[in-house]
mmCIF file of C-alpha atoms in Angstrom:
data_model
loop_
_atom_site.group_PDB
_atom_site.id
_atom_site.type_symbol
_atom_site.label_atom_id
_atom_site.label_comp_id
_atom_site.label_asym_id
_atom_site.label_seq_id
_atom_site.Cartn_x
_atom_site.Cartn_y
_atom_site.Cartn_z
ATOM 1 C CA GLN A 611 79.129 132.847 57.227
ATOM 2 C CA VAL A 612 81.573 134.626 59.535
ATOM 3 C CA GLN A 613 83.686 132.330 61.473
ATOM 4 C CA LEU A 614 86.240 132.981 64.435
ATOM 5 C CA GLN A 615 88.754 130.363 65.553
ATOM 6 C CA GLU A 616 91.121 130.671 68.444
ATOM 7 C CA SER A 617 94.615 129.010 68.259
ATOM 8 C CA GLY A 618 97.294 128.925 70.686
ATOM 9 C CA PRO A 619 98.959 126.727 73.454
ATOM 10 C CA GLY A 620 96.692 125.353 75.951
ATOM 11 C CA LEU A 621 99.416 125.022 78.612
ATOM 12 C CA VAL A 622 101.480 127.996 79.717
ATOM 13 C CA LYS A 623 104.071 128.221 82.776
ATOM 14 C CA PRO A 624 103.639 130.902 85.473
ATOM 15 C CA SER A 625 105.146 134.073 84.601
ATOM 16 C CA GLN A 626 105.327 133.467 80.938
ATOM 17 C CA THR A 627 103.336 135.032 78.359
ATOM 18 C CA LEU A 628 99.928 133.569 77.065
ATOM 19 C CA SER A 629 99.678 133.985 73.497
ATOM 20 C CA LEU A 630 96.421 133.458 71.369
ATOM 21 C CA THR A 631 95.545 134.248 67.803
ATOM 22 C CA CYS A 632 91.940 134.430 66.480
ATOM 23 C CA THR A 633 91.491 133.775 62.629
ATOM 24 C CA VAL A 634 88.686 135.512 61.163
ATOM 25 C CA SER A 635 86.992 133.994 57.973
ATOM 26 C CA GLY A 636 83.825 135.532 56.150
ATOM 27 C CA ALA A 637 84.479 138.883 57.057
ATOM 28 C CA SER A 638 87.350 141.398 56.878
ATOM 29 C CA ILE A 639 88.923 142.738 60.197
ATOM 30 C CA SER A 640 89.711 145.723 58.273
ATOM 31 C CA SER A 641 86.046 146.702 57.645
ATOM 32 C CA GLY A 642 84.692 149.347 59.633
ATOM 33 C CA GLY A 643 82.323 149.332 62.597
ATOM 34 C CA TYR A 644 83.400 146.257 64.471
ATOM 35 C CA PHE A 645 85.483 145.965 67.839
ATOM 36 C CA TRP A 646 87.220 142.786 67.600
ATOM 37 C CA SER A 647 87.371 141.517 71.152
ATOM 38 C CA TRP A 648 88.785 138.847 73.612
ATOM 39 C CA ILE A 649 86.675 137.589 76.319
ATOM 40 C CA ARG A 650 87.570 134.837 79.045
ATOM 41 C CA GLN A 651 85.393 132.584 81.360
ATOM 42 C CA HIS A 652 87.131 131.368 84.679
ATOM 43 C CA PRO A 653 85.846 127.570 85.556
ATOM 44 C CA GLY A 654 82.279 127.665 86.713
ATOM 45 C CA LYS A 655 82.266 131.499 86.388
ATOM 46 C CA GLY A 656 80.903 134.349 84.370
ATOM 47 C CA LEU A 657 82.192 136.332 81.632
ATOM 48 C CA GLU A 658 85.180 138.733 81.725
ATOM 49 C CA TRP A 659 85.699 141.236 78.872
ATOM 50 C CA ILE A 660 89.566 141.567 78.475
ATOM 51 C CA GLY A 661 89.703 143.991 75.574
ATOM 52 C CA TYR A 662 89.101 145.173 71.957
ATOM 53 C CA ILE A 663 90.923 146.419 68.847
ATOM 54 C CA TYR A 664 89.253 148.404 66.492
ATOM 55 C CA GLU A 665 90.003 148.325 62.574
ATOM 56 C CA SER A 666 92.115 151.508 62.973
ATOM 57 C CA GLY A 667 94.210 149.936 65.458
ATOM 58 C CA ASP A 668 92.898 151.602 68.337
ATOM 59 C CA THR A 669 92.583 149.476 71.500
ATOM 60 C CA TYR A 670 90.852 149.206 74.745
ATOM 61 C CA TYR A 671 91.760 147.082 77.506
ATOM 62 C CA SER A 672 90.123 146.273 81.007
ATOM 63 C CA PRO A 673 91.626 148.350 83.795
ATOM 64 C CA SER A 674 92.457 145.158 85.683
ATOM 65 C CA LEU A 675 94.518 143.582 83.140
ATOM 66 C CA LYS A 676 95.713 146.821 81.210
ATOM 67 C CA SER A 677 99.323 146.488 82.580
ATOM 68 C CA ARG A 678 99.797 143.059 81.150
ATOM 69 C CA ILE A 679 97.672 142.836 78.062
ATOM 70 C CA SER A 680 98.321 143.446 74.346
ATOM 71 C CA ILE A 681 95.860 143.148 71.340
ATOM 72 C CA SER A 682 97.129 143.498 67.891
ATOM 73 C CA LEU A 683 95.643 143.223 64.314
ATOM 74 C CA ASP A 684 97.205 141.361 61.439
ATOM 75 C CA THR A 685 95.085 142.404 58.320
ATOM 76 C CA SER A 686 97.356 140.460 55.987
ATOM 77 C CA ASP A 687 96.083 137.046 57.675
ATOM 78 C CA ASN A 688 92.657 138.442 58.747
ATOM 79 C CA GLN A 689 93.616 137.664 62.455
ATOM 80 C CA PHE A 690 94.023 139.513 65.774
ATOM 81 C CA SER A 691 95.880 138.424 68.648
ATOM 82 C CA LEU A 692 96.088 138.591 72.399
ATOM 83 C CA LYS A 693 99.144 138.570 74.602
ATOM 84 C CA LEU A 694 98.891 138.416 78.184
ATOM 85 C CA SER A 695 102.266 138.733 80.333
ATOM 86 C CA SER A 696 103.170 137.409 83.631
ATOM 87 C CA VAL A 697 100.440 134.775 83.858
ATOM 88 C CA THR A 698 99.593 133.235 87.143
ATOM 89 C CA ALA A 699 96.863 130.444 88.051
ATOM 90 C CA ALA A 700 94.410 133.246 88.137
ATOM 91 C CA ASP A 701 94.591 133.576 84.309
ATOM 92 C CA THR A 702 93.362 129.849 83.906
ATOM 93 C CA ALA A 703 90.148 130.340 81.745
ATOM 94 C CA VAL A 704 88.417 129.500 78.612
ATOM 95 C CA TYR A 705 89.448 132.402 76.316
ATOM 96 C CA TYR A 706 87.052 133.700 73.382
ATOM 97 C CA CYS A 707 87.741 135.870 70.414
ATOM 98 C CA ALA A 708 84.405 137.772 69.155
ATOM 99 C CA ARG A 709 83.112 140.287 67.161
ATOM 100 C CA GLU A 710 81.431 142.948 68.823
ATOM 101 C CA ARG A 711 79.302 145.406 66.445
ATOM 102 C CA GLY A 712 78.377 148.057 69.015
ATOM 103 C CA GLU A 713 75.033 146.351 69.465
ATOM 104 C CA GLY A 714 76.208 142.861 70.836
ATOM 105 C CA ILE A 715 78.489 140.250 69.867
ATOM 106 C CA ASP A 716 77.083 138.622 67.081
ATOM 107 C CA TYR A 717 79.900 136.057 66.422
ATOM 108 C CA TRP A 718 82.059 134.012 69.036
ATOM 109 C CA GLY A 719 84.845 131.574 68.528
ATOM 110 C CA GLN A 720 84.528 128.337 70.000
ATOM 111 C CA GLY A 721 86.600 129.229 72.864
ATOM 112 C CA THR A 722 90.130 127.774 73.918
ATOM 113 C CA GLN A 723 90.977 126.277 77.333
ATOM 114 C CA VAL A 724 94.270 127.895 78.525
ATOM 115 C CA THR A 725 95.681 126.523 81.737
ATOM 116 C CA VAL A 726 98.566 128.226 83.559
ATOM 117 C CA SER A 727 100.456 125.552 85.369
ATOM 118 C CA SER A 728 104.092 124.553 85.993
ATOM 119 C CA GLN B 1262 82.186 141.188 91.226
ATOM 120 C CA SER B 1263 80.272 141.897 88.138
ATOM 121 C CA VAL B 1264 79.473 145.547 87.208
ATOM 122 C CA LEU B 1265 75.902 144.308 86.329
ATOM 123 C CA THR B 1266 74.161 142.571 88.728
ATOM 124 C CA GLN B 1267 71.884 139.579 88.111
ATOM 125 C CA PRO B 1268 70.164 136.515 90.210
ATOM 126 C CA PRO B 1269 72.223 133.529 90.328
ATOM 127 C CA SER B 1270 69.651 131.445 89.640
ATOM 128 C CA ALA B 1271 65.933 131.256 88.455
ATOM 129 C CA SER B 1272 63.709 128.369 87.728
ATOM 130 C CA GLY B 1273 60.352 127.461 86.262
ATOM 131 C CA THR B 1274 58.469 124.430 84.761
ATOM 132 C CA PRO B 1275 57.775 123.798 81.386
ATOM 133 C CA GLY B 1276 54.927 126.253 79.826
ATOM 134 C CA GLN B 1277 55.793 128.987 82.705
ATOM 135 C CA ARG B 1278 57.029 132.331 82.079
ATOM 136 C CA VAL B 1279 60.028 133.281 83.694
ATOM 137 C CA THR B 1280 62.078 136.724 83.854
ATOM 138 C CA ILE B 1281 65.548 137.532 84.608
ATOM 139 C CA SER B 1282 66.732 140.957 85.945
ATOM 140 C CA CYS B 1283 69.899 142.867 85.467
ATOM 141 C CA SER B 1284 70.730 145.856 87.432
ATOM 142 C CA GLY B 1285 73.310 148.587 86.716
ATOM 143 C CA SER B 1286 74.240 152.260 86.833
ATOM 144 C CA SER B 1287 73.981 155.183 84.898
ATOM 145 C CA SER B 1288 77.382 154.647 83.305
ATOM 146 C CA ASN B 1289 76.129 151.610 81.721
ATOM 147 C CA ILE B 1290 72.522 150.438 81.368
ATOM 148 C CA GLY B 1291 71.240 154.068 82.288
ATOM 149 C CA GLY B 1292 72.934 155.373 79.028
ATOM 150 C CA ASN B 1293 73.497 152.442 76.972
ATOM 151 C CA THR B 1294 71.559 149.538 75.321
ATOM 152 C CA VAL B 1295 71.469 146.028 76.962
ATOM 153 C CA ASN B 1296 72.240 143.005 75.320
ATOM 154 C CA TRP B 1297 71.358 139.277 76.473
ATOM 155 C CA TYR B 1298 73.384 136.224 75.808
ATOM 156 C CA GLN B 1299 72.518 132.418 76.363
ATOM 157 C CA GLN B 1300 75.251 129.943 76.912
ATOM 158 C CA LEU B 1301 74.219 126.503 76.793
ATOM 159 C CA PRO B 1302 76.511 124.026 78.636
ATOM 160 C CA GLY B 1303 79.888 123.272 77.197
ATOM 161 C CA MET B 1304 79.253 126.210 74.558
ATOM 162 C CA ALA B 1305 80.047 129.682 73.604
ATOM 163 C CA PRO B 1306 77.662 132.261 74.312
ATOM 164 C CA THR B 1307 75.078 133.273 71.699
ATOM 165 C CA LEU B 1308 73.308 136.519 71.119
ATOM 166 C CA LEU B 1309 69.680 136.429 72.356
ATOM 167 C CA ILE B 1310 68.525 140.094 72.566
ATOM 168 C CA TYR B 1311 70.280 143.133 71.383
ATOM 169 C CA SER B 1312 69.363 146.885 71.882
ATOM 170 C CA ASN B 1313 67.232 146.149 74.876
ATOM 171 C CA ASP B 1314 64.381 144.348 72.860
ATOM 172 C CA GLN B 1315 65.576 143.170 69.495
ATOM 173 C CA ARG B 1316 65.748 139.635 68.509
ATOM 174 C CA PRO B 1317 68.414 138.401 65.963
ATOM 175 C CA SER B 1318 66.929 136.211 63.249
ATOM 176 C CA GLY B 1319 66.457 132.730 64.385
ATOM 177 C CA VAL B 1320 65.713 133.603 68.076
ATOM 178 C CA PRO B 1321 62.148 132.496 68.965
ATOM 179 C CA ASP B 1322 59.697 135.253 69.980
ATOM 180 C CA ARG B 1323 59.300 133.363 73.404
ATOM 181 C CA PHE B 1324 62.230 135.630 74.264
ATOM 182 C CA SER B 1325 61.606 139.160 74.914
ATOM 183 C CA GLY B 1326 63.726 141.965 76.551
ATOM 184 C CA SER B 1327 62.906 145.178 78.104
ATOM 185 C CA LYS B 1328 64.783 148.125 79.959
ATOM 186 C CA SER B 1329 63.795 150.886 82.136
ATOM 187 C CA GLY B 1330 66.173 153.397 83.707
ATOM 188 C CA THR B 1331 69.163 151.517 84.924
ATOM 189 C CA SER B 1332 67.765 148.069 84.889
ATOM 190 C CA ALA B 1333 66.734 145.428 82.159
ATOM 191 C CA SER B 1334 64.768 142.339 82.296
ATOM 192 C CA LEU B 1335 64.718 139.082 80.120
ATOM 193 C CA ALA B 1336 61.647 137.164 79.718
ATOM 194 C CA ILE B 1337 60.968 133.966 78.549
ATOM 195 C CA SER B 1338 57.569 132.836 78.078
ATOM 196 C CA GLY B 1339 56.541 129.171 77.282
ATOM 197 C CA LEU B 1340 59.334 127.677 78.978
ATOM 198 C CA GLN B 1341 60.952 124.654 77.252
ATOM 199 C CA SER B 1342 63.491 122.108 78.637
ATOM 200 C CA GLU B 1343 65.896 123.188 76.134
ATOM 201 C CA ASP B 1344 65.840 126.855 77.651
ATOM 202 C CA GLU B 1345 67.919 125.406 80.287
ATOM 203 C CA ALA B 1346 71.113 127.498 80.214
ATOM 204 C CA ASN B 1347 73.251 130.385 81.570
ATOM 205 C CA TYR B 1348 71.785 133.890 80.703
ATOM 206 C CA TYR B 1349 74.111 137.033 81.038
ATOM 207 C CA CYS B 1350 73.487 140.568 80.576
ATOM 208 C CA ALA B 1351 75.632 143.014 78.907
ATOM 209 C CA SER B 1352 75.977 146.419 78.047
ATOM 210 C CA TRP B 1353 78.644 149.081 77.311
ATOM 211 C CA ASP B 1354 79.963 151.334 80.008
ATOM 212 C CA ASP B 1355 81.071 154.855 79.544
ATOM 213 C CA GLY B 1356 83.893 154.785 81.737
ATOM 214 C CA LEU B 1357 86.714 157.268 82.661
ATOM 215 C CA ASN B 1358 89.384 154.989 80.655
ATOM 216 C CA GLY B 1359 86.994 154.643 77.574
ATOM 217 C CA PRO B 1360 84.037 152.883 76.543
ATOM 218 C CA SER B 1361 84.237 148.950 77.572
ATOM 219 C CA VAL B 1362 81.688 146.033 77.639
ATOM 220 C CA VAL B 1363 80.445 144.931 81.087
ATOM 221 C CA PHE B 1364 78.706 141.783 81.657
ATOM 222 C CA GLY B 1365 76.514 140.585 84.311
ATOM 223 C CA GLY B 1366 77.554 137.642 86.869
ATOM 224 C CA GLY B 1367 75.052 135.186 85.080
ATOM 225 C CA THR B 1368 71.786 133.434 85.766
ATOM 226 C CA LYS B 1369 71.556 129.757 85.508
ATOM 227 C CA LEU B 1370 67.989 128.859 84.511
ATOM 228 C CA THR B 1371 66.786 125.618 85.677
ATOM 229 C CA VAL B 1372 63.678 124.203 83.970
ATOM 230 C CA LEU B 1373 62.116 121.694 86.614
#
């Protein structure tokens, strides 16, 4: 059974960098064909796809966040990570890591609440 | 403002059939398949329909999807109280910066 689990601080100060890690079990992030993704959901709002990383290391970032975002792979620990710099209150959201297989996201993490506040 | 357009709400009584629409453009729905997600309150979304009309194992056949041109629809027949949730459509988008996943704004389904 594939499982994804987000981890990281739930509170980040404005202007700092938000760092989250997704630990994958039951599947190897080195296996081909999947887009390891980050998605967020603002309070009471819809889903916003942030970006993905392919097993080759190729990445794609949302144009609206591209200047502040970085997604990386750690194949030795079977994890992938998100860094979002210069955060503001507008970055307060539930952050999900997920596995997009090209035909839909078949596995999601449970989500982690991140609040930006001083 | 979401790239894909969904009605913000829908409702029906138990046993009824309801449909939820999703409208896009040639760069997303028009040239790619559509997936639908169900998000129960306080939970992560789950895949409900993929590749326009395919159901993952475990999804009841009360749920069906279709696509025509740049629009797609999710239909739920024999509505049940446990279907009360938010529903999101999604598709790949062939943007100038590379392929990305775009979502609809979500439709809150209320079972009356």
